[in-house]
Coordinates of N, CA and C in Angstrom, one line a residue:
M1 N -33.8 174.8 17.4 CA -32.6 174.4 17.1 C -31.3 175.4 16.6
D2 N -30.2 175.4 17.1 CA -29.4 176.3 17.1 C -28.7 176.4 15.6
K3 N -28.7 177.5 15.4 CA -28.5 177.6 13.8 C -27.2 176.9 12.9
E4 N -26.0 177.1 14.2 CA -24.8 176.3 13.9 C -24.8 174.8 13.6
I5 N -25.6 174.1 14.6 CA -26.1 172.9 14.3 C -26.7 172.3 13.2
L6 N -27.5 173.2 12.9 CA -28.3 173.1 11.7 C -27.5 173.2 10.1
T7 N -26.7 174.1 10.8 CA -25.6 174.2 9.5 C -24.5 173.1 9.1
T8 N -23.9 172.6 10.2 CA -23.3 171.7 10.2 C -24.0 170.2 9.7
E9 N -25.0 170.0 10.1 CA -25.9 169.1 9.7 C -26.2 169.1 8.1
Q10 N -26.6 170.3 7.7 CA -26.7 170.4 6.4 C -25.2 170.1 5.6
K11 N -24.1 170.6 5.7 CA -23.0 170.4 5.5 C -22.8 169.2 5.2
I12 N -22.9 168.2 6.1 CA -22.5 166.7 6.5 C -23.4 166.0 5.4
L13 N -24.9 166.4 4.9 CA -25.6 165.8 4.3 C -25.3 166.1 2.6
E14 N -24.6 167.5 2.3 CA -24.7 167.7 1.5 C -23.3 166.9 0.6
T15 N -22.4 166.9 1.4 CA -21.2 166.3 1.6 C -21.1 165.1 1.0
A16 N -22.1 164.8 1.9 CA -22.3 162.8 1.7 C -23.2 162.7 0.0
V17 N -24.6 163.3 -0.5 CA -24.8 163.4 -1.5 C -23.8 163.6 -2.6
E18 N -22.7 164.2 -2.1 CA -21.8 164.8 -3.5 C -21.0 163.4 -3.6
I19 N -20.5 162.5 -2.5 CA -19.7 161.6 -2.8 C -20.5 160.1 -2.8
F20 N -21.9 160.0 -2.6 CA -22.7 159.3 -2.7 C -22.8 158.6 -3.9
S21 N -23.3 160.2 -4.8 CA -23.5 159.8 -6.1 C -22.3 159.5 -7.4
Q22 N -21.2 159.8 -6.1 CA -20.1 159.2 -7.2 C -19.7 157.8 -7.1
K23 N -19.5 157.4 -5.8 CA -18.9 156.4 -5.0 C -20.3 155.4 -4.9
G24 N -21.4 155.8 -4.4 CA -22.5 154.4 -4.2 C -22.1 155.1 -2.8
F25 N -23.2 154.2 -1.5 CA -23.2 154.0 -0.3 C -22.0 153.3 0.7
N26 N -22.6 152.2 -0.2 CA -21.2 151.2 0.7 C -19.8 151.5 -0.4
G27 N -19.3 152.4 -1.0 CA -18.5 152.9 -1.3 C -18.1 154.2 -0.9
T28 N -18.2 154.1 -0.2 CA -18.2 155.5 0.9 C -17.9 155.5 2.4
T29 N -16.8 155.8 3.0 CA -16.7 155.7 4.4 C -17.0 157.4 5.1
T30 N -17.2 156.8 6.2 CA -17.7 158.3 7.4 C -16.1 159.4 7.1
K31 N -15.3 158.7 7.3 CA -14.1 159.6 7.3 C -13.8 160.4 6.1
E32 N -14.1 160.3 4.9 CA -14.4 160.1 3.6 C -15.4 161.7 3.8
I33 N -16.2 161.1 4.2 CA -17.4 162.7 4.2 C -16.8 163.6 5.1
A34 N -16.5 163.3 6.2 CA -15.9 164.3 7.3 C -14.5 165.1 6.9
Q35 N -13.7 164.3 5.9 CA -12.6 164.9 5.6 C -12.9 166.1 4.6
K36 N -13.8 165.8 3.7 CA -14.8 166.3 2.4 C -15.4 167.6 3.3
A37 N -16.0 167.5 4.5 CA -16.9 168.3 5.0 C -16.0 169.6 5.7
G38 N -15.0 168.6 5.8 CA -13.9 169.7 6.8 C -14.7 169.8 8.2
I39 N -14.8 168.8 8.9 CA -15.3 168.3 10.0 C -14.4 167.4 10.9
A40 N -14.8 166.8 12.3 CA -13.9 165.7 12.5 C -15.2 164.3 12.4
E41 N -14.3 163.2 12.1 CA -15.2 162.2 12.0 C -16.2 162.1 13.1
G42 N -16.0 162.1 14.2 CA -16.6 162.2 15.5 C -17.8 163.2 15.2
T43 N -17.7 164.1 14.5 CA -19.1 165.2 14.7 C -20.4 164.6 14.0
I44 N -20.1 163.9 12.6 CA -20.9 163.2 12.2 C -21.9 162.5 12.6
F45 N -21.6 161.4 13.5 CA -21.9 160.8 14.8 C -22.6 161.1 15.8
R46 N -22.4 162.6 16.0 CA -23.5 163.2 16.9 C -24.4 163.7 16.3
Y47 N -24.5 164.0 14.9 CA -25.9 164.2 14.1 C -26.5 162.7 13.8
F48 N -26.0 161.8 12.9 CA -26.1 160.6 12.4 C -25.3 159.5 13.2
P49 N -26.1 158.7 14.3 CA -25.4 157.4 14.9 C -24.7 156.6 13.9
K50 N -25.5 156.0 13.0 CA -24.8 155.1 11.9 C -25.2 155.6 10.3
K51 N -23.7 155.2 9.8 CA -23.9 155.7 8.0 C -25.3 155.6 7.3
K52 N -26.0 154.8 7.9 CA -27.5 154.5 7.1 C -28.1 155.7 7.8
D53 N -28.4 156.2 8.8 CA -29.2 157.5 9.4 C -28.6 158.5 8.0
I54 N -26.9 158.5 7.3 CA -27.1 159.8 6.7 C -27.8 159.3 5.4
L55 N -28.4 158.5 5.3 CA -28.7 157.9 3.7 C -30.6 158.3 4.0
H56 N -31.0 158.1 5.1 CA -32.0 158.6 5.6 C -32.6 160.0 5.5
G57 N -31.3 160.7 6.4 CA -31.3 162.3 6.2 C -31.4 163.1 4.8
I58 N -30.7 162.3 4.1 CA -30.6 162.6 2.6 C -32.0 162.4 2.0
L59 N -32.7 161.1 2.3 CA -34.3 160.9 1.8 C -35.2 162.4 2.0
L60 N -34.7 162.7 3.4 CA -35.5 163.5 4.1 C -35.4 165.0 3.5
K61 N -34.2 165.2 3.1 CA -33.8 166.6 2.5 C -34.2 166.3 1.4
M62 N -34.3 165.2 0.4 CA -34.7 165.3 -0.8 C -36.3 165.8 -0.7
I63 N -37.1 165.2 0.0 CA -38.6 165.4 0.2 C -39.0 167.1 0.5
E64 N -37.9 167.2 1.4 CA -38.1 168.6 2.1 C -38.1 169.8 0.8
A65 N -36.4 169.3 -0.1 CA -36.3 170.5 -0.8 C -37.1 170.0 -2.5
V66 N -37.2 169.0 -3.1 CA -37.8 168.7 -4.0 C -39.0 168.2 -4.1
G67 N -39.5 167.7 -2.9 CA -41.3 167.2 -2.9 C -42.0 168.3 -2.7
P68 N -41.9 169.3 -2.7 CA -43.0 170.5 -3.1 C -43.1 170.3 -4.3
K69 N -41.8 170.5 -5.2 CA -41.6 170.8 -6.5 C -42.8 169.7 -7.3
I70 N -42.0 168.6 -6.8 CA -42.3 167.2 -7.7 C -43.7 167.3 -7.5
V71 N -44.0 167.1 -6.2 CA -45.4 166.5 -6.0 C -46.6 167.9 -5.5
G72 N -46.1 168.9 -5.1 CA -46.8 170.1 -4.8 C -47.2 171.0 -6.2
S73 N -47.1 172.2 -5.6 CA -47.7 173.3 -6.4 C -47.1 173.1 -7.7
G74 N -46.1 173.1 -8.5 CA -45.7 173.1 -9.6 C -46.1 171.8 -10.5
L75 N -46.9 170.8 -9.9 CA -47.3 169.3 -10.6 C -48.8 169.7 -10.6
K76 N -49.4 170.1 -9.2 CA -50.8 170.6 -9.6 C -51.4 171.9 -10.7
E77 N -50.0 172.6 -10.1 CA -50.6 173.7 -11.5 C -50.5 173.5 -12.8
I78 N -49.7 172.4 -13.2 CA -49.4 171.9 -14.3 C -50.9 171.1 -15.0
F79 N -51.5 170.2 -13.9 CA -52.7 169.0 -14.1 C -53.8 169.8 -13.6
E80 N -54.3 170.7 -12.7 CA -55.1 171.0 -12.5 C -55.3 172.5 -13.0
S81 N -54.6 173.4 -13.0 CA -54.7 174.7 -13.6 C -54.6 175.1 -15.1
N82 N -55.3 174.4 -15.8 CA -55.1 174.3 -17.3 C -56.5 174.9 -17.9
E83 N -57.3 175.2 -17.2 CA -58.5 175.5 -18.4 C -58.0 176.0 -19.7
K84 N -57.1 177.1 -20.1 CA -57.2 177.4 -21.2 C -55.9 177.0 -22.1
K85 N -55.4 175.7 -21.5 CA -54.7 174.6 -22.1 C -55.3 173.5 -22.5
S86 N -54.1 173.1 -23.8 CA -54.7 171.9 -24.4 C -54.1 170.8 -23.7
D87 N -54.4 169.9 -24.1 CA -54.1 168.6 -23.7 C -52.3 168.3 -24.2
R88 N -52.0 169.0 -25.0 CA -50.7 168.7 -25.9 C -49.7 169.8 -24.9
E89 N -50.6 170.8 -24.7 CA -49.9 171.7 -24.0 C -49.4 171.5 -22.9
I90 N -50.5 171.0 -22.4 CA -50.2 170.0 -20.3 C -49.0 169.2 -20.7
F91 N -48.8 168.1 -21.7 CA -48.2 167.7 -21.6 C -46.5 167.7 -21.6
M92 N -46.6 168.6 -22.6 CA -44.9 169.8 -23.0 C -44.6 170.0 -21.8
D93 N -45.5 170.8 -21.0 CA -45.1 171.6 -19.8 C -44.7 170.5 -18.7
F94 N -45.4 169.3 -18.8 CA -45.0 168.6 -17.6 C -43.7 167.9 -18.1
I95 N -43.3 167.6 -18.9 CA -42.0 166.8 -19.9 C -40.8 168.1 -19.4
Q96 N -41.1 169.4 -20.2 CA -39.9 170.1 -19.4 C -39.8 170.4 -18.3
N97 N -40.7 170.5 -17.4 CA -40.5 170.6 -16.1 C -40.1 169.6 -15.2
R98 N -40.1 168.2 -15.4 CA -39.5 167.4 -14.8 C -38.0 167.3 -15.4
I99 N -37.8 167.6 -16.6 CA -36.4 167.6 -17.0 C -35.5 168.5 -16.4
K100 N -36.2 169.4 -16.1 CA -35.4 170.6 -15.3 C -35.5 170.8 -13.8
L101 N -36.7 170.0 -13.2 CA -36.4 169.4 -11.9 C -35.0 168.8 -11.6
I102 N -35.4 167.3 -12.5 CA -34.0 166.6 -12.4 C -32.8 167.0 -12.7
K103 N -32.7 167.8 -13.8 CA -31.4 168.5 -13.7 C -30.7 168.9 -12.3
S104 N -31.5 170.0 -12.0 CA -31.3 170.7 -11.0 C -31.0 170.3 -9.4
H105 N -31.5 168.8 -9.3 CA -31.4 168.1 -8.2 C -30.7 166.7 -8.5
L106 N -30.0 166.3 -9.7 CA -29.5 165.5 -10.3 C -28.7 164.4 -9.1
P107 N -27.5 164.9 -8.4 CA -26.9 164.0 -7.4 C -27.9 163.7 -6.5
L108 N -28.4 164.5 -6.1 CA -29.8 164.0 -4.8 C -30.6 163.1 -5.1
I109 N -31.1 163.2 -6.5 CA -32.2 162.3 -6.9 C -31.6 161.1 -7.4
R110 N -30.2 160.9 -8.0 CA -29.4 159.8 -8.2 C -29.1 159.1 -6.7
V111 N -28.8 159.5 -6.1 CA -28.2 158.9 -4.5 C -29.7 157.9 -3.9
V112 N -30.9 158.7 -3.9 CA -32.0 158.4 -3.5 C -32.5 157.0 -4.7
L113 N -32.6 156.9 -5.4 CA -32.7 156.2 -6.8 C -32.1 155.1 -6.9
N114 N -30.4 155.1 -6.6 CA -29.4 154.3 -6.5 C -29.8 153.3 -5.2
E115 N -29.8 153.9 -4.1 CA -29.8 153.0 -3.2 C -30.6 153.3 -2.3
A116 N -32.3 153.3 -3.1 CA -33.5 152.9 -2.7 C -33.4 151.2 -3.4
Q117 N -32.6 150.8 -4.3 CA -33.0 149.6 -4.9 C -32.3 148.3 -3.5
Y118 N -31.0 148.9 -2.6 CA -30.9 147.6 -1.6 C -31.4 148.3 -0.6
H119 N -32.1 149.4 -0.1 CA -32.7 149.3 1.1 C -34.1 149.9 1.2
P120 N -34.7 148.4 1.7 CA -36.1 148.7 1.1 C -36.7 149.4 2.3
E121 N -36.4 149.5 3.4 CA -37.2 150.7 4.2 C -37.0 151.9 3.3
L122 N -35.9 152.7 2.6 CA -35.8 153.9 2.2 C -36.6 153.5 0.8
Q123 N -36.7 152.6 -0.1 CA -37.7 152.9 -1.0 C -39.3 152.3 -0.9
S124 N -39.9 152.3 0.4 CA -41.0 152.4 0.8 C -41.2 154.0 1.4
A125 N -40.1 154.2 2.2 CA -40.6 155.9 2.2 C -41.0 156.4 1.0
Y126 N -39.6 156.2 -0.1 CA -39.7 157.3 -1.4 C -41.0 157.5 -1.9
F127 N -41.6 155.9 -2.4 CA -42.6 155.4 -2.5 C -43.7 156.4 -1.9
E128 N -43.9 155.9 -1.0 CA -45.1 156.4 -0.2 C -45.1 158.3 -0.2
K129 N -44.0 158.8 0.2 CA -44.2 160.0 0.2 C -44.2 161.1 -1.4
V130 N -43.1 160.0 -2.6 CA -42.8 161.0 -3.8 C -43.7 160.5 -4.8
I131 N -43.7 159.1 -4.9 CA -43.7 158.6 -6.3 C -45.9 158.3 -5.9
L132 N -46.3 158.0 -4.9 CA -47.5 158.0 -4.9 C -48.5 159.2 -4.9
P133 N -48.0 159.9 -4.5 CA -48.3 161.4 -4.6 C -48.2 162.2 -6.2
I134 N -47.5 161.8 -7.1 CA -47.2 162.1 -8.4 C -48.5 161.1 -9.0
K135 N -48.2 159.8 -8.9 CA -49.0 158.7 -9.4 C -50.6 159.4 -9.4
G136 N -51.0 160.1 -8.1 CA -52.1 160.5 -7.7 C -52.9 161.6 -8.4
V137 N -51.7 162.5 -8.8 CA -52.4 164.0 -9.4 C -52.6 163.6 -10.5
I138 N -51.5 163.0 -11.4 CA -51.9 162.5 -13.1 C -52.9 161.2 -13.2
D139 N -52.8 160.7 -12.3 CA -54.3 159.8 -12.8 C -55.3 160.4 -12.8
E140 N -55.3 161.3 -11.7 CA -57.2 162.1 -12.0 C -57.0 163.0 -12.9
F141 N -56.0 163.3 -13.4 CA -56.1 163.9 -14.8 C -56.4 163.5 -16.0
F142 N -56.3 162.2 -15.9 CA -56.6 161.2 -17.1 C -57.6 160.7 -16.7
R143 N -58.4 160.6 -15.8 CA -59.7 159.9 -15.1 C -60.9 160.6 -15.8
R144 N -59.7 162.2 -15.3 CA -61.2 163.7 -15.8 C -61.4 163.6 -17.3
G145 N -60.1 163.5 -18.0 CA -60.2 163.4 -19.4 C -61.1 162.6 -20.2
M146 N -60.9 161.4 -19.6 CA -61.6 160.4 -19.8 C -63.0 160.2 -19.5
E147 N -63.8 161.1 -18.5 CA -65.0 161.0 -18.0 C -65.4 162.5 -19.1
A148 N -64.7 162.9 -19.5 CA -65.0 164.2 -20.7 C -65.0 163.8 -22.0
G149 N -64.4 162.7 -22.0 CA -64.8 162.0 -23.5 C -63.2 162.6 -24.2
R150 N -62.0 162.9 -23.8 CA -60.8 163.5 -24.7 C -60.2 162.2 -24.5
F151 N -60.2 160.9 -23.5 CA -59.2 159.9 -23.9 C -59.6 158.9 -23.7
K152 N -59.1 157.5 -24.6 CA -59.6 156.4 -24.4 C -60.2 156.1 -23.4
N153 N -60.8 154.9 -23.0 CA -61.1 154.4 -21.9 C -59.8 153.2 -21.5
I154 N -59.0 153.8 -21.4 CA -57.9 153.2 -20.8 C -57.3 153.4 -19.1
C155 N -56.7 152.1 -18.5 CA -56.2 152.5 -17.1 C -55.5 153.8 -17.0
P156 N -55.7 154.9 -15.9 CA -55.2 155.7 -15.7 C -53.2 155.5 -15.5
T157 N -53.3 154.3 -14.9 CA -52.0 154.0 -14.1 C -51.1 153.7 -15.3
T158 N -51.6 153.2 -16.3 CA -51.2 152.7 -17.8 C -50.6 153.7 -18.1
M159 N -51.4 155.2 -18.6 CA -51.4 156.7 -18.8 C -50.3 156.8 -18.5
T160 N -50.5 156.8 -17.0 CA -49.3 157.3 -16.3 C -48.2 157.3 -16.4
L161 N -47.8 156.0 -16.4 CA -47.0 155.3 -16.2 C -46.1 155.6 -17.8
T162 N -46.6 155.3 -19.0 CA -46.3 155.7 -20.2 C -45.9 157.3 -20.4
L163 N -46.5 158.4 -19.6 CA -46.1 159.7 -20.0 C -44.9 159.8 -19.2
I164 N -44.5 158.9 -17.8 CA -43.6 159.0 -17.2 C -42.1 158.3 -18.0
G165 N -42.7 157.9 -18.5 CA -41.3 156.7 -19.6 C -41.2 157.6 -20.5
F166 N -42.2 158.6 -21.3 CA -41.3 159.6 -22.4 C -41.1 160.3 -21.8
T167 N -41.0 160.7 -20.6 CA -40.1 162.0 -20.2 C -38.8 161.1 -20.0
V168 N -38.7 160.2 -19.5 CA -37.1 159.4 -19.5 C -36.8 159.5 -20.9
S169 N -37.2 159.1 -21.6 CA -36.7 159.3 -23.0 C -36.3 160.4 -24.0
N170 N -36.9 161.6 -23.4 CA -36.8 163.0 -23.6 C -35.2 163.3 -22.7
L171 N -35.3 163.1 -21.7 CA -34.1 163.3 -20.5 C -32.8 162.5 -21.2
L172 N -33.6 161.6 -21.5 CA -32.4 160.7 -22.1 C -31.7 160.9 -23.8
G173 N -32.6 161.7 -24.3 CA -32.2 162.2 -25.6 C -31.6 163.5 -25.7
N174 N -31.9 164.2 -24.6 CA -31.2 165.9 -24.1 C -29.9 165.8 -23.4
N175 N -29.6 164.3 -23.1 CA -28.3 164.2 -22.3 C -27.4 163.5 -23.1
I176 N -27.6 162.5 -24.1 CA -27.0 161.5 -24.0 C -27.0 161.6 -26.0
L177 N -25.5 162.5 -26.5 CA -25.5 162.3 -27.8 C -25.7 161.3 -28.7
T178 N -25.4 160.3 -28.1 CA -25.5 159.0 -29.3 C -27.2 159.1 -29.8
F179 N -27.9 159.4 -28.9 CA -29.4 159.1 -28.5 C -29.8 160.1 -29.6
S180 N -29.3 161.2 -29.2 CA -30.0 162.9 -30.0 C -29.1 163.3 -31.7
K181 N -28.1 162.9 -31.8 CA -27.5 163.3 -32.7 C -28.2 163.9 -33.8
D182 N -29.0 163.0 -34.5 CA -29.9 163.5 -35.1 C -31.3 164.2 -35.1
I183 N -31.4 164.7 -33.8 CA -32.5 165.2 -33.7 C -32.4 166.4 -32.4
N184 N -33.0 167.6 -32.8 CA -33.1 168.4 -31.4 C -34.0 168.0 -30.6
G185 N -33.5 169.1 -29.5 CA -34.7 169.1 -28.5 C -36.0 169.2 -28.7
D186 N -36.2 170.0 -29.3 CA -37.4 170.9 -29.8 C -38.3 169.9 -30.6
Q187 N -37.6 169.6 -31.0 CA -38.2 168.4 -31.9 C -38.5 167.1 -31.5
L188 N -37.5 166.8 -30.4 CA -37.7 165.5 -30.1 C -38.9 165.8 -29.0
L189 N -39.0 166.8 -28.6 CA -40.4 167.0 -27.5 C -41.6 166.9 -28.0
E190 N -41.8 167.7 -29.1 CA -43.3 167.8 -30.2 C -43.0 166.6 -30.5
E191 N -42.2 165.2 -31.1 CA -42.6 164.4 -31.7 C -42.9 163.3 -30.7
T192 N -42.6 163.7 -29.3 CA -42.9 162.5 -28.7 C -44.1 162.9 -28.0
I193 N -44.9 164.4 -27.8 CA -46.0 164.6 -27.3 C -47.4 163.7 -28.7
E194 N -46.6 163.9 -29.8 CA -47.5 163.6 -30.9 C -47.3 162.1 -30.8
I195 N -46.8 161.1 -30.7 CA -46.9 159.4 -30.3 C -47.5 159.6 -29.5
F196 N -47.4 160.2 -28.1 CA -48.3 160.2 -27.3 C -49.6 160.2 -27.4
L197 N -50.2 161.4 -28.3 CA -51.3 161.4 -28.1 C -52.1 160.3 -29.0
K198 N -51.3 160.1 -30.2 CA -52.0 159.5 -31.3 C -51.5 158.5 -32.0
G199 N -50.3 158.0 -31.3 CA -49.4 156.5 -31.8 C -48.8 157.0 -32.7
I200 N -48.6 156.1 -33.1 CA -47.4 155.5 -34.2 C -48.0 155.1 -35.7
S201 N -49.2 154.2 -35.8 CA -50.0 153.6 -37.3 C -50.2 154.9 -37.6
K202 N -50.2 154.3 -39.3 CA -50.8 156.0 -40.3 C -52.1 156.1 -39.7

C-alpha cells in the first residue's frame, strides 16, 4: 500500500483519538476530525465509509500499537521469565509496568474503554483480543503458584481480578491528589503488595 495513503489514514485515526477522548464518539463529527487533521471531509470517507469504521480503526490501532506490550513479551516476561524473582517483585513489576503503559497510551485506551460500553461489537473484539490473553497469562501464573504451594487454593480468576483492581488503585493514587496527598507513590506500591500478599488482618 502507498506510504502516503498510510500516512493519511494514520493522521485520521490519531486525530480521531484526540477528539474522541475529549468529546466522545457521539459528540464528534467527521467535519471536526477533517478540520483538525487538515484534510477534506470527503477524504475521511475514502478510508472509513462510516464514522463507526473510524472507531473500529482505533481499536485495531490499539491492538497493533499496545497489544504486543499488553499481552506480548512485556507481560510474559513479567510472569514467565521470573525464576530469580520473588512473588513480591513480580507483582511490583506488573503494577509499575501497567501504570507506565496506560499513561503512555491514555487517550487511545480511554476512547476504547469509553466507547466499548455503547458498541457491543467493539466490546467483544476488545475482550477477545486484549482481555482474554492478559487473563490467560496471569491465571496461569497463579495456577502454577498454587501447584507449587506458594498460594492458597483460590480461583485464579479471582486472584487475577484482585491484582488488576490493586493496579487501578495505584493508578488513581498516583494521579489524583485527593487520594494520595498523605502517601507517596513508592509507599503506596509497597503497601499495596503487602495487602495483596498478606491481607489486612493482624
